[in-house]
């Protein structure tokens, strides 16, 4: 788990291609505990595992699925990436809970200077828009941000000078793609509400004319009450008086 509070900005030194994966060597001096073998580090919002390290750099790998759904496949030597080591129990939760599992890509729609701050609008996939709300949290390229506004296409944030100086977001241009993770709690709440709605639909009785008549939404046709009552009695008693009688064989000796 992470918080979306970027610890520092690293630089990609090498990109090593492999079968269905890529290896990235990133220059940044992580602390010894944060760069130990098997440690988790968020690379521009993507949780990856440290597979090797020195005092000055560390190495991570990204497999085919990660490369397909994030921007890591676009990294080249010299690319800058936001870095955050994994959250430890007892650490301050200054941003919001971030899993490092990217939901999709956001794209910069506009960038407008607001004094020494910047307002940015991002377009998001339609299926993710429902999880984003005004004053809610999102994680963009590993940076925890507060949503200032939403519209049918996406959302807006305000970037203060510190965020611009301490992350890669100052480098963004219109059209750039970023890794987007929606709020973890919003995703689970939506899932739970959807499950309850499906269960309610499954348990609901069939909607028939009889049910509508009983509820008073539809007027009964002439003779409806008598016919319905007779049908109910026949169904309960197992009466088969309307069915044709089978023929009885007749003996030749009678």
mmCIF file of C-alpha atoms in Angstrom:
data_model
loop_
_atom_site.group_PDB
_atom_site.id
_atom_site.type_symbol
_atom_site.label_atom_id
_atom_site.label_comp_id
_atom_site.label_asym_id
_atom_site.label_seq_id
_atom_site.Cartn_x
_atom_site.Cartn_y
_atom_site.Cartn_z
ATOM 1 C CA UNK A 1 0.000 0.000 0.000
ATOM 2 C CA UNK A 2 0.998 3.594 -0.634
ATOM 3 C CA UNK A 3 -0.239 7.101 0.167
ATOM 4 C CA UNK A 4 0.279 8.995 -3.105
ATOM 5 C CA UNK A 5 2.865 11.263 -1.450
ATOM 6 C CA UNK A 6 5.847 11.109 -3.787
ATOM 7 C CA UNK A 7 9.167 10.596 -2.002
ATOM 8 C CA UNK A 8 11.306 11.672 -4.937
ATOM 9 C CA UNK A 9 11.804 11.675 -8.705
ATOM 10 C CA UNK A 10 14.052 9.046 -10.277
ATOM 11 C CA UNK A 11 15.540 8.781 -13.751
ATOM 12 C CA UNK A 12 15.418 5.673 -15.947
ATOM 13 C CA UNK A 13 19.023 4.623 -16.661
ATOM 14 C CA UNK A 14 18.385 1.513 -18.738
ATOM 15 C CA UNK A 15 15.476 -0.382 -20.278
ATOM 16 C CA UNK A 16 16.215 -4.061 -20.864
ATOM 17 C CA UNK A 17 13.715 -5.896 -23.097
ATOM 18 C CA UNK A 18 12.742 -9.489 -22.340
ATOM 19 C CA UNK A 19 10.183 -12.105 -23.307
ATOM 20 C CA UNK A 20 6.836 -10.578 -22.349
ATOM 21 C CA UNK A 21 8.497 -8.199 -19.866
ATOM 22 C CA UNK A 22 10.848 -5.255 -19.472
ATOM 23 C CA UNK A 23 13.477 -4.524 -16.858
ATOM 24 C CA UNK A 24 14.055 -0.948 -15.711
ATOM 25 C CA UNK A 25 17.144 0.310 -13.903
ATOM 26 C CA UNK A 26 16.228 3.531 -12.096
ATOM 27 C CA UNK A 27 18.756 5.969 -10.684
ATOM 28 C CA UNK A 28 17.633 7.069 -7.246
ATOM 29 C CA UNK A 29 19.178 6.558 -3.815
ATOM 30 C CA UNK A 30 16.490 4.712 -1.898
ATOM 31 C CA UNK A 31 17.201 3.890 1.733
ATOM 32 C CA UNK A 32 18.582 0.412 2.380
ATOM 33 C CA UNK A 33 15.282 -0.855 3.782
ATOM 34 C CA UNK A 34 13.242 0.551 0.907
ATOM 35 C CA UNK A 35 15.477 -1.049 -1.761
ATOM 36 C CA UNK A 36 15.887 -4.497 -0.192
ATOM 37 C CA UNK A 37 15.225 -7.492 -2.440
ATOM 38 C CA UNK A 38 11.449 -8.012 -2.806
ATOM 39 C CA UNK A 39 10.506 -4.562 -1.537
ATOM 40 C CA UNK A 40 7.606 -2.758 -3.228
ATOM 41 C CA UNK A 41 8.054 0.652 -4.840
ATOM 42 C CA UNK A 42 5.451 2.688 -6.722
ATOM 43 C CA UNK A 43 6.891 3.790 -10.072
ATOM 44 C CA UNK A 44 4.656 6.605 -11.363
ATOM 45 C CA UNK A 45 1.773 5.000 -9.501
ATOM 46 C CA UNK A 46 2.509 1.378 -10.477
ATOM 47 C CA UNK A 47 3.469 -1.052 -7.704
ATOM 48 C CA UNK A 48 6.599 -2.985 -8.748
ATOM 49 C CA UNK A 49 9.039 -5.283 -6.938
ATOM 50 C CA UNK A 50 12.713 -4.537 -6.419
ATOM 51 C CA UNK A 51 14.771 -7.363 -7.970
ATOM 52 C CA UNK A 52 18.238 -5.794 -7.502
ATOM 53 C CA UNK A 53 19.724 -2.612 -6.063
ATOM 54 C CA UNK A 54 22.833 -0.621 -5.194
ATOM 55 C CA UNK A 55 23.297 2.468 -3.092
ATOM 56 C CA UNK A 56 22.599 4.654 -6.143
ATOM 57 C CA UNK A 57 19.980 2.775 -8.175
ATOM 58 C CA UNK A 58 17.521 -0.110 -8.125
ATOM 59 C CA UNK A 59 16.006 -2.506 -10.650
ATOM 60 C CA UNK A 60 12.356 -3.461 -11.200
ATOM 61 C CA UNK A 61 10.514 -5.572 -13.761
ATOM 62 C CA UNK A 62 7.148 -5.075 -15.472
ATOM 63 C CA UNK A 63 5.346 -7.964 -17.178
ATOM 64 C CA UNK A 64 3.045 -7.944 -20.216
ATOM 65 C CA UNK A 65 -0.179 -7.008 -18.385
ATOM 66 C CA UNK A 66 1.414 -4.055 -16.610
ATOM 67 C CA UNK A 67 2.967 -2.857 -19.860
ATOM 68 C CA UNK A 68 -0.409 -3.092 -21.615
ATOM 69 C CA UNK A 69 -2.485 -1.095 -19.104
ATOM 70 C CA UNK A 70 0.006 1.526 -17.870
ATOM 71 C CA UNK A 71 2.405 4.058 -19.348
ATOM 72 C CA UNK A 72 5.513 2.091 -18.292
ATOM 73 C CA UNK A 73 5.881 0.663 -21.789
ATOM 74 C CA UNK A 74 6.679 4.203 -22.985
ATOM 75 C CA UNK A 75 9.610 4.703 -20.606
ATOM 76 C CA UNK A 76 12.991 5.329 -22.204
ATOM 77 C CA UNK A 77 16.469 6.084 -20.809
ATOM 78 C CA UNK A 78 16.234 9.595 -19.384
ATOM 79 C CA UNK A 79 12.509 9.363 -18.522
ATOM 80 C CA UNK A 80 11.618 10.790 -15.098
ATOM 81 C CA UNK A 81 9.356 8.824 -12.768
ATOM 82 C CA UNK A 82 7.636 9.558 -9.463
ATOM 83 C CA UNK A 83 8.779 7.231 -6.659
ATOM 84 C CA UNK A 84 7.196 6.155 -3.386
ATOM 85 C CA UNK A 85 8.343 3.218 -1.238
ATOM 86 C CA UNK A 86 5.651 1.046 0.341
ATOM 87 C CA UNK A 87 3.756 2.343 3.356
ATOM 88 C CA UNK A 88 4.759 0.887 6.728
ATOM 89 C CA UNK A 89 2.375 0.296 9.609
ATOM 90 C CA UNK A 90 2.552 3.369 11.807
ATOM 91 C CA UNK A 91 3.523 5.743 8.985
ATOM 92 C CA UNK A 92 1.477 8.914 8.623
ATOM 93 C CA UNK A 93 -1.258 8.620 5.998
ATOM 94 C CA UNK A 94 -0.846 12.085 4.532
ATOM 95 C CA UNK A 95 -2.473 11.404 1.156
ATOM 96 C CA UNK A 96 -5.019 8.610 0.736
ATOM 97 C CA UNK A 97 -4.881 4.813 0.506
ATOM 98 C CA UNK A 98 -3.326 3.846 -2.830
ATOM 99 C CA UNK A 99 -2.847 0.236 -3.948
ATOM 100 C CA UNK A 100 -0.521 0.832 -6.882
ATOM 101 C CA UNK A 101 -2.890 -1.106 -9.161
ATOM 102 C CA UNK A 102 -3.685 1.175 -12.086
ATOM 103 C CA UNK A 103 -7.332 1.308 -13.239
ATOM 104 C CA UNK A 104 -6.754 3.023 -16.567
ATOM 105 C CA UNK A 105 -5.133 5.949 -18.330
ATOM 106 C CA UNK A 106 -6.055 9.602 -17.961
ATOM 107 C CA UNK A 107 -5.091 12.214 -20.576
ATOM 108 C CA UNK A 108 -4.358 15.886 -20.070
ATOM 109 C CA UNK A 109 -7.177 17.915 -21.614
ATOM 110 C CA UNK A 110 -6.012 21.377 -20.635
ATOM 111 C CA UNK A 111 -3.454 23.201 -18.542
ATOM 112 C CA UNK A 112 -4.061 26.737 -17.276
ATOM 113 C CA UNK A 113 -1.793 28.796 -15.031
ATOM 114 C CA UNK A 114 -3.503 30.167 -11.922
ATOM 115 C CA UNK A 115 -0.852 32.499 -10.536
ATOM 116 C CA UNK A 116 1.991 30.216 -9.441
ATOM 117 C CA UNK A 117 -0.369 27.218 -9.378
ATOM 118 C CA UNK A 118 -1.782 25.243 -12.311
ATOM 119 C CA UNK A 119 -5.286 23.985 -13.031
ATOM 120 C CA UNK A 120 -5.367 20.772 -15.066
ATOM 121 C CA UNK A 121 -8.311 18.938 -16.585
ATOM 122 C CA UNK A 122 -7.974 15.229 -17.324
ATOM 123 C CA UNK A 123 -10.132 13.056 -19.581
ATOM 124 C CA UNK A 124 -10.813 9.576 -18.192
ATOM 125 C CA UNK A 125 -12.386 6.359 -19.530
ATOM 126 C CA UNK A 126 -16.182 6.469 -19.192
ATOM 127 C CA UNK A 127 -16.281 3.375 -16.975
ATOM 128 C CA UNK A 128 -14.067 5.089 -14.365
ATOM 129 C CA UNK A 129 -15.868 8.438 -14.233
ATOM 130 C CA UNK A 130 -18.469 7.134 -11.751
ATOM 131 C CA UNK A 131 -15.767 6.650 -9.109
ATOM 132 C CA UNK A 132 -14.577 10.272 -9.204
ATOM 133 C CA UNK A 133 -16.335 12.938 -7.138
ATOM 134 C CA UNK A 134 -15.735 16.563 -6.181
ATOM 135 C CA UNK A 135 -13.508 16.747 -3.070
ATOM 136 C CA UNK A 136 -12.704 13.070 -3.498
ATOM 137 C CA UNK A 137 -9.224 11.652 -4.080
ATOM 138 C CA UNK A 138 -7.508 10.296 -7.176
ATOM 139 C CA UNK A 139 -3.979 9.095 -7.811
ATOM 140 C CA UNK A 140 -2.366 10.379 -11.025
ATOM 141 C CA UNK A 141 1.083 9.012 -11.895
ATOM 142 C CA UNK A 142 1.526 8.152 -8.230
ATOM 143 C CA UNK A 143 0.475 11.576 -6.916
ATOM 144 C CA UNK A 144 -2.483 11.868 -4.531
ATOM 145 C CA UNK A 145 -4.700 14.730 -5.674
ATOM 146 C CA UNK A 146 -7.997 16.263 -4.568
ATOM 147 C CA UNK A 147 -10.702 16.621 -7.228
ATOM 148 C CA UNK A 148 -11.844 20.230 -7.691
ATOM 149 C CA UNK A 149 -14.483 19.705 -10.383
ATOM 150 C CA UNK A 150 -15.983 16.993 -12.579
ATOM 151 C CA UNK A 151 -17.817 16.897 -15.900
ATOM 152 C CA UNK A 152 -19.001 14.063 -18.178
ATOM 153 C CA UNK A 153 -15.505 13.685 -19.660
ATOM 154 C CA UNK A 154 -13.289 13.822 -16.598
ATOM 155 C CA UNK A 155 -12.090 15.937 -13.697
ATOM 156 C CA UNK A 156 -9.991 18.958 -12.723
ATOM 157 C CA UNK A 157 -7.309 19.391 -10.063
ATOM 158 C CA UNK A 158 -5.240 22.271 -8.781
ATOM 159 C CA UNK A 159 -1.483 21.752 -8.576
ATOM 160 C CA UNK A 160 0.314 23.870 -5.972
ATOM 161 C CA UNK A 161 3.947 24.972 -6.491
ATOM 162 C CA UNK A 162 5.280 22.260 -4.152
ATOM 163 C CA UNK A 163 3.569 19.490 -6.145
ATOM 164 C CA UNK A 164 4.884 20.941 -9.391
ATOM 165 C CA UNK A 165 8.437 21.084 -7.972
ATOM 166 C CA UNK A 166 8.449 17.672 -6.250
ATOM 167 C CA UNK A 167 6.851 15.500 -8.960
ATOM 168 C CA UNK A 168 6.858 15.031 -12.728
ATOM 169 C CA UNK A 169 3.449 16.704 -13.142
ATOM 170 C CA UNK A 170 5.104 20.010 -14.069
ATOM 171 C CA UNK A 171 6.335 18.331 -17.278
ATOM 172 C CA UNK A 172 2.853 17.429 -18.518
ATOM 173 C CA UNK A 173 1.534 18.680 -21.836
ATOM 174 C CA UNK A 174 -1.950 18.511 -23.375
ATOM 175 C CA UNK A 175 -2.522 14.995 -24.707
ATOM 176 C CA UNK A 176 -0.063 13.267 -22.367
ATOM 177 C CA UNK A 177 -1.217 9.976 -20.820
ATOM 178 C CA UNK A 178 -0.903 9.218 -17.103
ATOM 179 C CA UNK A 179 -1.554 6.251 -14.842
ATOM 180 C CA UNK A 180 -4.869 6.684 -13.028
ATOM 181 C CA UNK A 181 -6.026 4.908 -9.886
ATOM 182 C CA UNK A 182 -9.457 5.825 -8.562
ATOM 183 C CA UNK A 183 -10.210 5.959 -4.857
ATOM 184 C CA UNK A 184 -10.016 2.490 -3.305
ATOM 185 C CA UNK A 185 -13.036 3.036 -1.033
ATOM 186 C CA UNK A 186 -15.195 4.389 -3.871
ATOM 187 C CA UNK A 187 -14.485 1.276 -5.922
ATOM 188 C CA UNK A 188 -15.516 -1.114 -3.140
ATOM 189 C CA UNK A 189 -18.619 0.885 -2.212
ATOM 190 C CA UNK A 190 -19.762 0.816 -5.858
ATOM 191 C CA UNK A 191 -19.144 -2.929 -5.998
ATOM 192 C CA UNK A 192 -21.137 -3.563 -2.825
ATOM 193 C CA UNK A 193 -24.046 -1.393 -3.957
ATOM 194 C CA UNK A 194 -24.080 -3.157 -7.312
ATOM 195 C CA UNK A 195 -24.159 -6.582 -5.625
ATOM 196 C CA UNK A 196 -27.078 -5.544 -3.406
ATOM 197 C CA UNK A 197 -29.025 -4.243 -6.407
ATOM 198 C CA UNK A 198 -28.464 -7.503 -8.300
ATOM 199 C CA UNK A 199 -29.585 -9.526 -5.283
ATOM 200 C CA UNK A 200 -32.726 -7.378 -4.963
ATOM 201 C CA UNK A 201 -33.593 -7.887 -8.614
ATOM 202 C CA UNK A 202 -33.114 -11.645 -8.301
ATOM 203 C CA UNK A 203 -35.401 -11.830 -5.249
ATOM 204 C CA UNK A 204 -38.163 -9.646 -6.710
ATOM 205 C CA UNK A 205 -41.410 -11.473 -7.623
ATOM 206 C CA UNK A 206 -42.474 -11.690 -11.254
ATOM 207 C CA UNK A 207 -44.437 -8.653 -12.464
ATOM 208 C CA UNK A 208 -47.789 -9.927 -13.739
ATOM 209 C CA UNK A 209 -51.191 -8.359 -14.475
ATOM 210 C CA UNK A 210 -52.593 -10.094 -11.413
ATOM 211 C CA UNK A 211 -49.927 -8.467 -9.219
ATOM 212 C CA UNK A 212 -50.670 -5.035 -10.700
ATOM 213 C CA UNK A 213 -54.415 -5.495 -10.134
ATOM 214 C CA UNK A 214 -53.869 -6.533 -6.513
ATOM 215 C CA UNK A 215 -51.662 -3.472 -5.963
ATOM 216 C CA UNK A 216 -54.296 -1.172 -7.478
ATOM 217 C CA UNK A 217 -52.206 -0.019 -10.432
ATOM 218 C CA UNK A 218 -54.451 -1.629 -13.066
ATOM 219 C CA UNK A 219 -58.252 -1.905 -13.172
ATOM 220 C CA UNK A 220 -59.582 -5.427 -13.372
ATOM 221 C CA UNK A 221 -61.509 -6.351 -16.509
ATOM 222 C CA UNK A 222 -65.225 -7.308 -16.121
ATOM 223 C CA UNK A 223 -65.462 -10.743 -14.569
ATOM 224 C CA UNK A 224 -61.715 -10.669 -13.742
ATOM 225 C CA UNK A 225 -62.212 -11.179 -10.012
ATOM 226 C CA UNK A 226 -64.519 -14.183 -10.460
ATOM 227 C CA UNK A 227 -62.240 -15.773 -13.066
ATOM 228 C CA UNK A 228 -59.146 -15.179 -10.965
ATOM 229 C CA UNK A 229 -60.794 -16.648 -7.879
ATOM 230 C CA UNK A 230 -61.974 -19.699 -9.808
ATOM 231 C CA UNK A 231 -58.523 -20.175 -11.266
ATOM 232 C CA UNK A 232 -56.971 -19.983 -7.821
ATOM 233 C CA UNK A 233 -59.420 -22.567 -6.412
ATOM 234 C CA UNK A 234 -58.802 -24.938 -9.310
ATOM 235 C CA UNK A 235 -55.038 -24.569 -8.964
ATOM 236 C CA UNK A 236 -55.155 -25.297 -5.214
ATOM 237 C CA UNK A 237 -57.580 -28.243 -5.396
ATOM 238 C CA UNK A 238 -56.020 -29.919 -8.366
ATOM 239 C CA UNK A 239 -59.467 -29.888 -10.076
ATOM 240 C CA UNK A 240 -59.331 -31.230 -13.611
ATOM 241 C CA UNK A 241 -63.082 -31.016 -14.448
ATOM 242 C CA UNK A 242 -62.403 -29.151 -17.650
ATOM 243 C CA UNK A 243 -60.098 -31.833 -18.992
ATOM 244 C CA UNK A 244 -61.633 -34.375 -21.454
ATOM 245 C CA UNK A 245 -62.559 -37.722 -19.907
ATOM 246 C CA UNK A 246 -60.721 -40.755 -21.236
ATOM 247 C CA UNK A 247 -62.810 -43.308 -23.081
ATOM 248 C CA UNK A 248 -63.832 -46.376 -21.067
ATOM 249 C CA UNK A 249 -63.377 -49.681 -22.914
ATOM 250 C CA UNK A 250 -66.655 -51.592 -23.409
ATOM 251 C CA UNK A 251 -66.745 -55.371 -22.930
ATOM 252 C CA UNK A 252 -68.317 -57.381 -25.806
ATOM 253 C CA UNK A 253 -70.160 -59.503 -23.248
ATOM 254 C CA UNK A 254 -72.043 -56.637 -21.649
#
